[in-house]
PDB file of C-alpha atoms in Angstrom:
ATOM      1  CA  UNK A   2      93.766 115.937 112.185  1.00  0.00           C
ATOM      2  CA  UNK A   3      95.870 116.812 109.096  1.00  0.00           C
ATOM      3  CA  UNK A   4      99.179 118.463 109.477  1.00  0.00           C
ATOM      4  CA  UNK A   5     100.451 120.890 106.818  1.00  0.00           C
ATOM      5  CA  UNK A   6     103.425 120.183 104.641  1.00  0.00           C
ATOM      6  CA  UNK A   7     105.402 122.824 106.331  1.00  0.00           C
ATOM      7  CA  UNK A   8     104.571 121.552 109.745  1.00  0.00           C
ATOM      8  CA  UNK A   9     105.435 118.082 108.826  1.00  0.00           C
ATOM      9  CA  UNK A  10     108.702 119.058 107.310  1.00  0.00           C
ATOM     10  CA  UNK A  11     109.766 121.323 110.196  1.00  0.00           C
ATOM     11  CA  UNK A  12     108.597 118.843 112.715  1.00  0.00           C
ATOM     12  CA  UNK A  13     110.585 115.852 111.369  1.00  0.00           C
ATOM     13  CA  UNK A  14     113.761 117.868 111.205  1.00  0.00           C
ATOM     14  CA  UNK A  15     113.256 119.298 114.637  1.00  0.00           C
ATOM     15  CA  UNK A  16     112.568 115.805 116.077  1.00  0.00           C
ATOM     16  CA  UNK A  17     115.602 114.380 114.523  1.00  0.00           C
ATOM     17  CA  UNK A  18     117.595 117.280 116.024  1.00  0.00           C
ATOM     18  CA  UNK A  19     116.181 116.412 119.454  1.00  0.00           C
ATOM     19  CA  UNK A  20     116.712 112.651 118.875  1.00  0.00           C
ATOM     20  CA  UNK A  21     120.403 113.141 118.028  1.00  0.00           C
ATOM     21  CA  UNK A  22     120.787 115.265 121.260  1.00  0.00           C
ATOM     22  CA  UNK A  23     119.065 112.642 123.371  1.00  0.00           C
ATOM     23  CA  UNK A  24     121.331 109.896 121.968  1.00  0.00           C
ATOM     24  CA  UNK A  25     124.576 111.860 122.425  1.00  0.00           C
ATOM     25  CA  UNK A  26     123.696 112.336 126.140  1.00  0.00           C
ATOM     26  CA  UNK A  27     123.289 108.557 126.986  1.00  0.00           C
ATOM     27  CA  UNK A  28     125.870 106.879 129.148  1.00  0.00           C
ATOM     28  CA  UNK A  29     127.142 103.389 128.360  1.00  0.00           C
ATOM     29  CA  UNK A  30     124.918 102.087 131.013  1.00  0.00           C
ATOM     30  CA  UNK A  31     121.845 103.844 129.686  1.00  0.00           C
ATOM     31  CA  UNK A  32     122.887 102.691 126.128  1.00  0.00           C
ATOM     32  CA  UNK A  33     122.407  98.911 127.331  1.00  0.00           C
ATOM     33  CA  UNK A  34     119.211  99.567 129.269  1.00  0.00           C
ATOM     34  CA  UNK A  35     116.382  97.289 128.181  1.00  0.00           C
ATOM     35  CA  UNK A  36     113.674  99.043 126.340  1.00  0.00           C
ATOM     36  CA  UNK A  37     109.891  98.399 126.024  1.00  0.00           C
ATOM     37  CA  UNK A  38     110.621  97.175 122.482  1.00  0.00           C
ATOM     38  CA  UNK A  39     111.089  93.446 122.898  1.00  0.00           C
ATOM     39  CA  UNK A  40     114.638  92.231 123.027  1.00  0.00           C
ATOM     40  CA  UNK A  41     115.976  95.698 122.191  1.00  0.00           C
ATOM     41  CA  UNK A  42     118.126  97.945 124.337  1.00  0.00           C
ATOM     42  CA  UNK A  43     117.869 101.705 124.278  1.00  0.00           C
ATOM     43  CA  UNK A  44     120.954 101.693 121.910  1.00  0.00           C
ATOM     44  CA  UNK A  45     119.096  99.207 119.655  1.00  0.00           C
ATOM     45  CA  UNK A  46     116.131 101.538 119.517  1.00  0.00           C
ATOM     46  CA  UNK A  47     118.304 104.474 118.407  1.00  0.00           C
ATOM     47  CA  UNK A  48     120.164 102.214 115.814  1.00  0.00           C
ATOM     48  CA  UNK A  49     116.794 101.343 114.216  1.00  0.00           C
ATOM     49  CA  UNK A  50     115.425 104.780 113.988  1.00  0.00           C
ATOM     50  CA  UNK A  51     118.680 106.133 112.614  1.00  0.00           C
ATOM     51  CA  UNK A  52     119.141 103.313 110.407  1.00  0.00           C
ATOM     52  CA  UNK A  53     115.665 103.791 108.947  1.00  0.00           C
ATOM     53  CA  UNK A  54     116.623 107.475 108.175  1.00  0.00           C
ATOM     54  CA  UNK A  55     119.975 106.321 106.645  1.00  0.00           C
ATOM     55  CA  UNK A  56     118.235 103.761 104.409  1.00  0.00           C
ATOM     56  CA  UNK A  57     115.796 106.494 103.204  1.00  0.00           C
ATOM     57  CA  UNK A  58     118.658 108.820 102.396  1.00  0.00           C
ATOM     58  CA  UNK A  59     120.415 106.142 100.364  1.00  0.00           C
ATOM     59  CA  UNK A  60     117.229 105.197  98.546  1.00  0.00           C
ATOM     60  CA  UNK A  61     116.740 101.899 100.147  1.00  0.00           C
ATOM     61  CA  UNK A  62     113.023 101.784 100.535  1.00  0.00           C
ATOM     62  CA  UNK A  63     112.097  98.156 100.100  1.00  0.00           C
ATOM     63  CA  UNK A  64     111.010  96.363 103.213  1.00  0.00           C
ATOM     64  CA  UNK A  65     111.303  99.478 105.513  1.00  0.00           C
ATOM     65  CA  UNK A  66     109.469  98.733 108.702  1.00  0.00           C
ATOM     66  CA  UNK A  67     109.484  94.987 108.219  1.00  0.00           C
ATOM     67  CA  UNK A  68     111.167  92.871 111.007  1.00  0.00           C
ATOM     68  CA  UNK A  69     113.985  91.778 108.774  1.00  0.00           C
ATOM     69  CA  UNK A  70     114.952  95.309 107.745  1.00  0.00           C
ATOM     70  CA  UNK A  71     114.603  96.760 111.296  1.00  0.00           C
ATOM     71  CA  UNK A  72     116.828  94.020 112.594  1.00  0.00           C
ATOM     72  CA  UNK A  73     119.425  94.690 109.732  1.00  0.00           C
ATOM     73  CA  UNK A  74     119.510  98.330 110.770  1.00  0.00           C
ATOM     74  CA  UNK A  75     120.167  97.427 114.368  1.00  0.00           C
ATOM     75  CA  UNK A  76     122.718  94.706 113.517  1.00  0.00           C
ATOM     76  CA  UNK A  77     124.684  97.122 111.185  1.00  0.00           C
ATOM     77  CA  UNK A  78     125.214  99.451 114.005  1.00  0.00           C
ATOM     78  CA  UNK A  79     125.999  96.884 116.699  1.00  0.00           C
ATOM     79  CA  UNK A  80     129.062  98.132 118.839  1.00  0.00           C
ATOM     80  CA  UNK A  81     128.772 101.735 117.911  1.00  0.00           C
ATOM     81  CA  UNK A  82     128.752 104.267 120.660  1.00  0.00           C
ATOM     82  CA  UNK A  83     126.072 106.869 121.457  1.00  0.00           C
ATOM     83  CA  UNK A  84     128.413 109.568 119.889  1.00  0.00           C
ATOM     84  CA  UNK A  85     128.839 107.642 116.737  1.00  0.00           C
ATOM     85  CA  UNK A  86     125.156 107.066 116.370  1.00  0.00           C
ATOM     86  CA  UNK A  87     124.440 110.799 117.235  1.00  0.00           C
ATOM     87  CA  UNK A  88     126.824 111.791 114.467  1.00  0.00           C
ATOM     88  CA  UNK A  89     124.996 109.626 111.971  1.00  0.00           C
ATOM     89  CA  UNK A  90     121.751 111.151 113.087  1.00  0.00           C
ATOM     90  CA  UNK A  91     123.110 114.601 112.207  1.00  0.00           C
ATOM     91  CA  UNK A  92     124.146 113.274 108.855  1.00  0.00           C
ATOM     92  CA  UNK A  93     120.726 111.653 108.195  1.00  0.00           C
ATOM     93  CA  UNK A  94     118.972 114.834 109.334  1.00  0.00           C
ATOM     94  CA  UNK A  95     121.044 116.879 106.843  1.00  0.00           C
ATOM     95  CA  UNK A  96     120.113 114.449 104.072  1.00  0.00           C
ATOM     96  CA  UNK A  97     116.361 114.766 104.912  1.00  0.00           C
ATOM     97  CA  UNK A  98     116.677 118.550 104.945  1.00  0.00           C
ATOM     98  CA  UNK A  99     118.050 118.320 101.342  1.00  0.00           C
ATOM     99  CA  UNK A 100     115.574 115.696 100.076  1.00  0.00           C
ATOM    100  CA  UNK A 101     112.345 117.077 101.334  1.00  0.00           C
ATOM    101  CA  UNK A 102     112.130 120.271  99.305  1.00  0.00           C
ATOM    102  CA  UNK A 103     112.715 118.113  96.165  1.00  0.00           C
ATOM    103  CA  UNK A 104     109.113 116.906  96.163  1.00  0.00           C
ATOM    104  CA  UNK A 105     106.800 119.209  94.223  1.00  0.00           C
ATOM    105  CA  UNK A 106     103.154 119.326  95.306  1.00  0.00           C
ATOM    106  CA  UNK A 107     101.914 116.588  93.022  1.00  0.00           C
ATOM    107  CA  UNK A 108     104.711 114.247  94.309  1.00  0.00           C
ATOM    108  CA  UNK A 109     103.960 115.193  97.974  1.00  0.00           C
ATOM    109  CA  UNK A 110     100.443 114.148  97.409  1.00  0.00           C
ATOM    110  CA  UNK A 111     101.380 111.107  95.321  1.00  0.00           C
ATOM    111  CA  UNK A 112     102.146 107.593  96.385  1.00  0.00           C
ATOM    112  CA  UNK A 113     105.234 107.054  98.613  1.00  0.00           C
ATOM    113  CA  UNK A 114     108.047 104.686  97.352  1.00  0.00           C
ATOM    114  CA  UNK A 115     108.802 101.371  98.683  1.00  0.00           C
ATOM    115  CA  UNK A 116     105.274 100.174  99.030  1.00  0.00           C
ATOM    116  CA  UNK A 117     104.199 102.469 101.940  1.00  0.00           C
ATOM    117  CA  UNK A 118     100.453 102.632 102.075  1.00  0.00           C
ATOM    118  CA  UNK A 119      99.894 106.376 101.761  1.00  0.00           C
ATOM    119  CA  UNK A 120     101.356 109.521 100.281  1.00  0.00           C
ATOM    120  CA  UNK A 121     104.718 110.968 100.434  1.00  0.00           C
ATOM    121  CA  UNK A 122     103.272 113.435 103.120  1.00  0.00           C
ATOM    122  CA  UNK A 123     101.824 110.456 105.066  1.00  0.00           C
ATOM    123  CA  UNK A 124     105.135 108.869 105.057  1.00  0.00           C
ATOM    124  CA  UNK A 125     106.805 111.938 106.387  1.00  0.00           C
ATOM    125  CA  UNK A 126     104.263 112.104 109.125  1.00  0.00           C
ATOM    126  CA  UNK A 127     104.916 108.370 109.871  1.00  0.00           C
ATOM    127  CA  UNK A 128     108.736 109.079 110.166  1.00  0.00           C
ATOM    128  CA  UNK A 129     107.897 111.887 112.599  1.00  0.00           C
ATOM    129  CA  UNK A 130     105.758 109.534 114.505  1.00  0.00           C
ATOM    130  CA  UNK A 131     108.506 106.941 114.551  1.00  0.00           C
ATOM    131  CA  UNK A 132     111.122 109.387 115.835  1.00  0.00           C
ATOM    132  CA  UNK A 133     108.897 110.793 118.556  1.00  0.00           C
ATOM    133  CA  UNK A 134     107.800 107.365 119.916  1.00  0.00           C
ATOM    134  CA  UNK A 135     111.277 105.785 119.707  1.00  0.00           C
ATOM    135  CA  UNK A 136     112.682 108.880 121.575  1.00  0.00           C
ATOM    136  CA  UNK A 137     110.002 108.221 124.240  1.00  0.00           C
ATOM    137  CA  UNK A 138     111.073 104.488 124.188  1.00  0.00           C
ATOM    138  CA  UNK A 139     114.531 105.600 125.042  1.00  0.00           C
ATOM    139  CA  UNK A 140     113.443 108.131 127.759  1.00  0.00           C
ATOM    140  CA  UNK A 141     111.322 105.334 129.375  1.00  0.00           C
ATOM    141  CA  UNK A 142     114.229 102.812 129.283  1.00  0.00           C
ATOM    142  CA  UNK A 143     116.592 105.318 130.958  1.00  0.00           C
ATOM    143  CA  UNK A 144     114.377 106.843 133.495  1.00  0.00           C
ATOM    144  CA  UNK A 145     113.884 110.186 131.716  1.00  0.00           C
ATOM    145  CA  UNK A 146     110.564 112.094 131.832  1.00  0.00           C
ATOM    146  CA  UNK A 147     108.117 111.930 128.884  1.00  0.00           C
ATOM    147  CA  UNK A 148     108.231 114.988 126.665  1.00  0.00           C
ATOM    148  CA  UNK A 149     104.994 115.758 124.905  1.00  0.00           C
ATOM    149  CA  UNK A 150     105.997 118.375 122.376  1.00  0.00           C
ATOM    150  CA  UNK A 151     104.692 118.742 118.716  1.00  0.00           C
ATOM    151  CA  UNK A 152     105.718 115.211 117.943  1.00  0.00           C
ATOM    152  CA  UNK A 153     102.694 113.945 119.808  1.00  0.00           C
ATOM    153  CA  UNK A 154     100.368 115.548 117.244  1.00  0.00           C
ATOM    154  CA  UNK A 155     102.119 113.677 114.570  1.00  0.00           C
ATOM    155  CA  UNK A 156     101.996 110.450 116.444  1.00  0.00           C
ATOM    156  CA  UNK A 157      98.310 110.989 117.227  1.00  0.00           C
ATOM    157  CA  UNK A 158      97.536 111.729 113.539  1.00  0.00           C
ATOM    158  CA  UNK A 159      99.450 108.771 112.274  1.00  0.00           C
ATOM    159  CA  UNK A 160      97.907 106.371 114.741  1.00  0.00           C
ATOM    160  CA  UNK A 161      94.386 107.637 113.973  1.00  0.00           C
ATOM    161  CA  UNK A 162      94.959 106.833 110.172  1.00  0.00           C
ATOM    162  CA  UNK A 163      96.261 103.452 110.903  1.00  0.00           C
ATOM    163  CA  UNK A 164      93.362 102.633 113.277  1.00  0.00           C
ATOM    164  CA  UNK A 165      90.859 103.836 110.662  1.00  0.00           C
ATOM    165  CA  UNK A 166      92.488 101.236 108.238  1.00  0.00           C
ATOM    166  CA  UNK A 167      91.706  98.549 110.937  1.00  0.00           C
ATOM    167  CA  UNK A 168      88.001  99.710 111.112  1.00  0.00           C
ATOM    168  CA  UNK A 169      88.348 101.468 114.266  1.00  0.00           C
ATOM    169  CA  UNK A 170      86.077 104.644 114.388  1.00  0.00           C
ATOM    170  CA  UNK A 171      86.459 105.928 117.962  1.00  0.00           C
ATOM    171  CA  UNK A 172      87.498 109.429 118.923  1.00  0.00           C
ATOM    172  CA  UNK A 173      91.146 110.401 119.544  1.00  0.00           C
ATOM    173  CA  UNK A 174      91.787 112.109 122.866  1.00  0.00           C
ATOM    174  CA  UNK A 175      92.515 115.684 122.858  1.00  0.00           C
ATOM    175  CA  UNK A 176      94.274 116.205 126.174  1.00  0.00           C
ATOM    176  CA  UNK A 177      98.091 115.682 125.885  1.00  0.00           C
ATOM    177  CA  UNK A 178      98.466 113.169 128.636  1.00  0.00           C
ATOM    178  CA  UNK A 179      95.560 111.243 127.349  1.00  0.00           C
ATOM    179  CA  UNK A 180      96.809 111.264 123.772  1.00  0.00           C
ATOM    180  CA  UNK A 181     100.246 110.123 124.885  1.00  0.00           C
ATOM    181  CA  UNK A 182      98.702 107.154 126.796  1.00  0.00           C
ATOM    182  CA  UNK A 183      96.517 106.378 123.750  1.00  0.00           C
ATOM    183  CA  UNK A 184      99.404 106.270 121.377  1.00  0.00           C
ATOM    184  CA  UNK A 185     101.315 103.880 123.696  1.00  0.00           C
ATOM    185  CA  UNK A 186      98.219 101.589 123.862  1.00  0.00           C
ATOM    186  CA  UNK A 187      97.647 101.713 120.074  1.00  0.00           C
ATOM    187  CA  UNK A 188     101.267 100.745 119.490  1.00  0.00           C
ATOM    188  CA  UNK A 189     101.198  97.816 121.768  1.00  0.00           C
ATOM    189  CA  UNK A 190     103.230  99.712 124.467  1.00  0.00           C
ATOM    190  CA  UNK A 191     100.613  99.690 127.012  1.00  0.00           C
ATOM    191  CA  UNK A 192      97.336  97.447 127.521  1.00  0.00           C
ATOM    192  CA  UNK A 193      94.524  98.487 125.156  1.00  0.00           C
ATOM    193  CA  UNK A 194      92.112  98.644 128.009  1.00  0.00           C
ATOM    194  CA  UNK A 195      94.224 101.039 129.891  1.00  0.00           C
ATOM    195  CA  UNK A 196      92.686 103.967 127.841  1.00  0.00           C
ATOM    196  CA  UNK A 197      89.357 105.038 126.666  1.00  0.00           C
ATOM    197  CA  UNK A 198      88.403 103.622 123.302  1.00  0.00           C
ATOM    198  CA  UNK A 199      90.208 100.310 123.808  1.00  0.00           C
ATOM    199  CA  UNK A 200      92.227 100.677 120.367  1.00  0.00           C
ATOM    200  CA  UNK A 201      93.680  97.740 118.626  1.00  0.00           C
ATOM    201  CA  UNK A 202      97.340  97.394 118.190  1.00  0.00           C
ATOM    202  CA  UNK A 203      98.197  98.920 114.766  1.00  0.00           C
ATOM    203  CA  UNK A 204     101.226  96.524 114.489  1.00  0.00           C
ATOM    204  CA  UNK A 205      99.296  93.442 115.240  1.00  0.00           C
TER     205      UNK A 205
END
């Protein structure tokens, strides 16, 4: 599916609000809990997502999403508390709210900076996907319930585009719980054969 510019903009900002609230509410024990992201704690997951938004706000696009840059984002925030990271999340959310309206329609539909394979709109969709899935990683690590919400639509749309690039032409599930399980499988968070369609890992 294709999400509108307004829904992508509003959705990303709302997801960042929710992410900041989630991080702020974590205890020290939960902060250190191991996550399903290899070798990362729940706090490391938060540091990566917030670090990505901080890099974008500062115009640091090169290498975003690579193992080296994601690890730098985590390392730079090592030792910070949930409150400190939540405060930074608020700052990056405010920066995003100021940055997003600056793109005119031509720029929105044009190539994204930093070598991202897609348009600016696609990149915003990918950021919403990232925030949604990493919030889910933290909830899973700390025993919280999965929250479906609008972010699942962004996650499903992004995963669908990435799977198409890999030559997968199956149908994306429509039911929320099935779609959530599918996103986990397509991102390597669950076995591919655990869902219909047997999707490849988009990160492999």
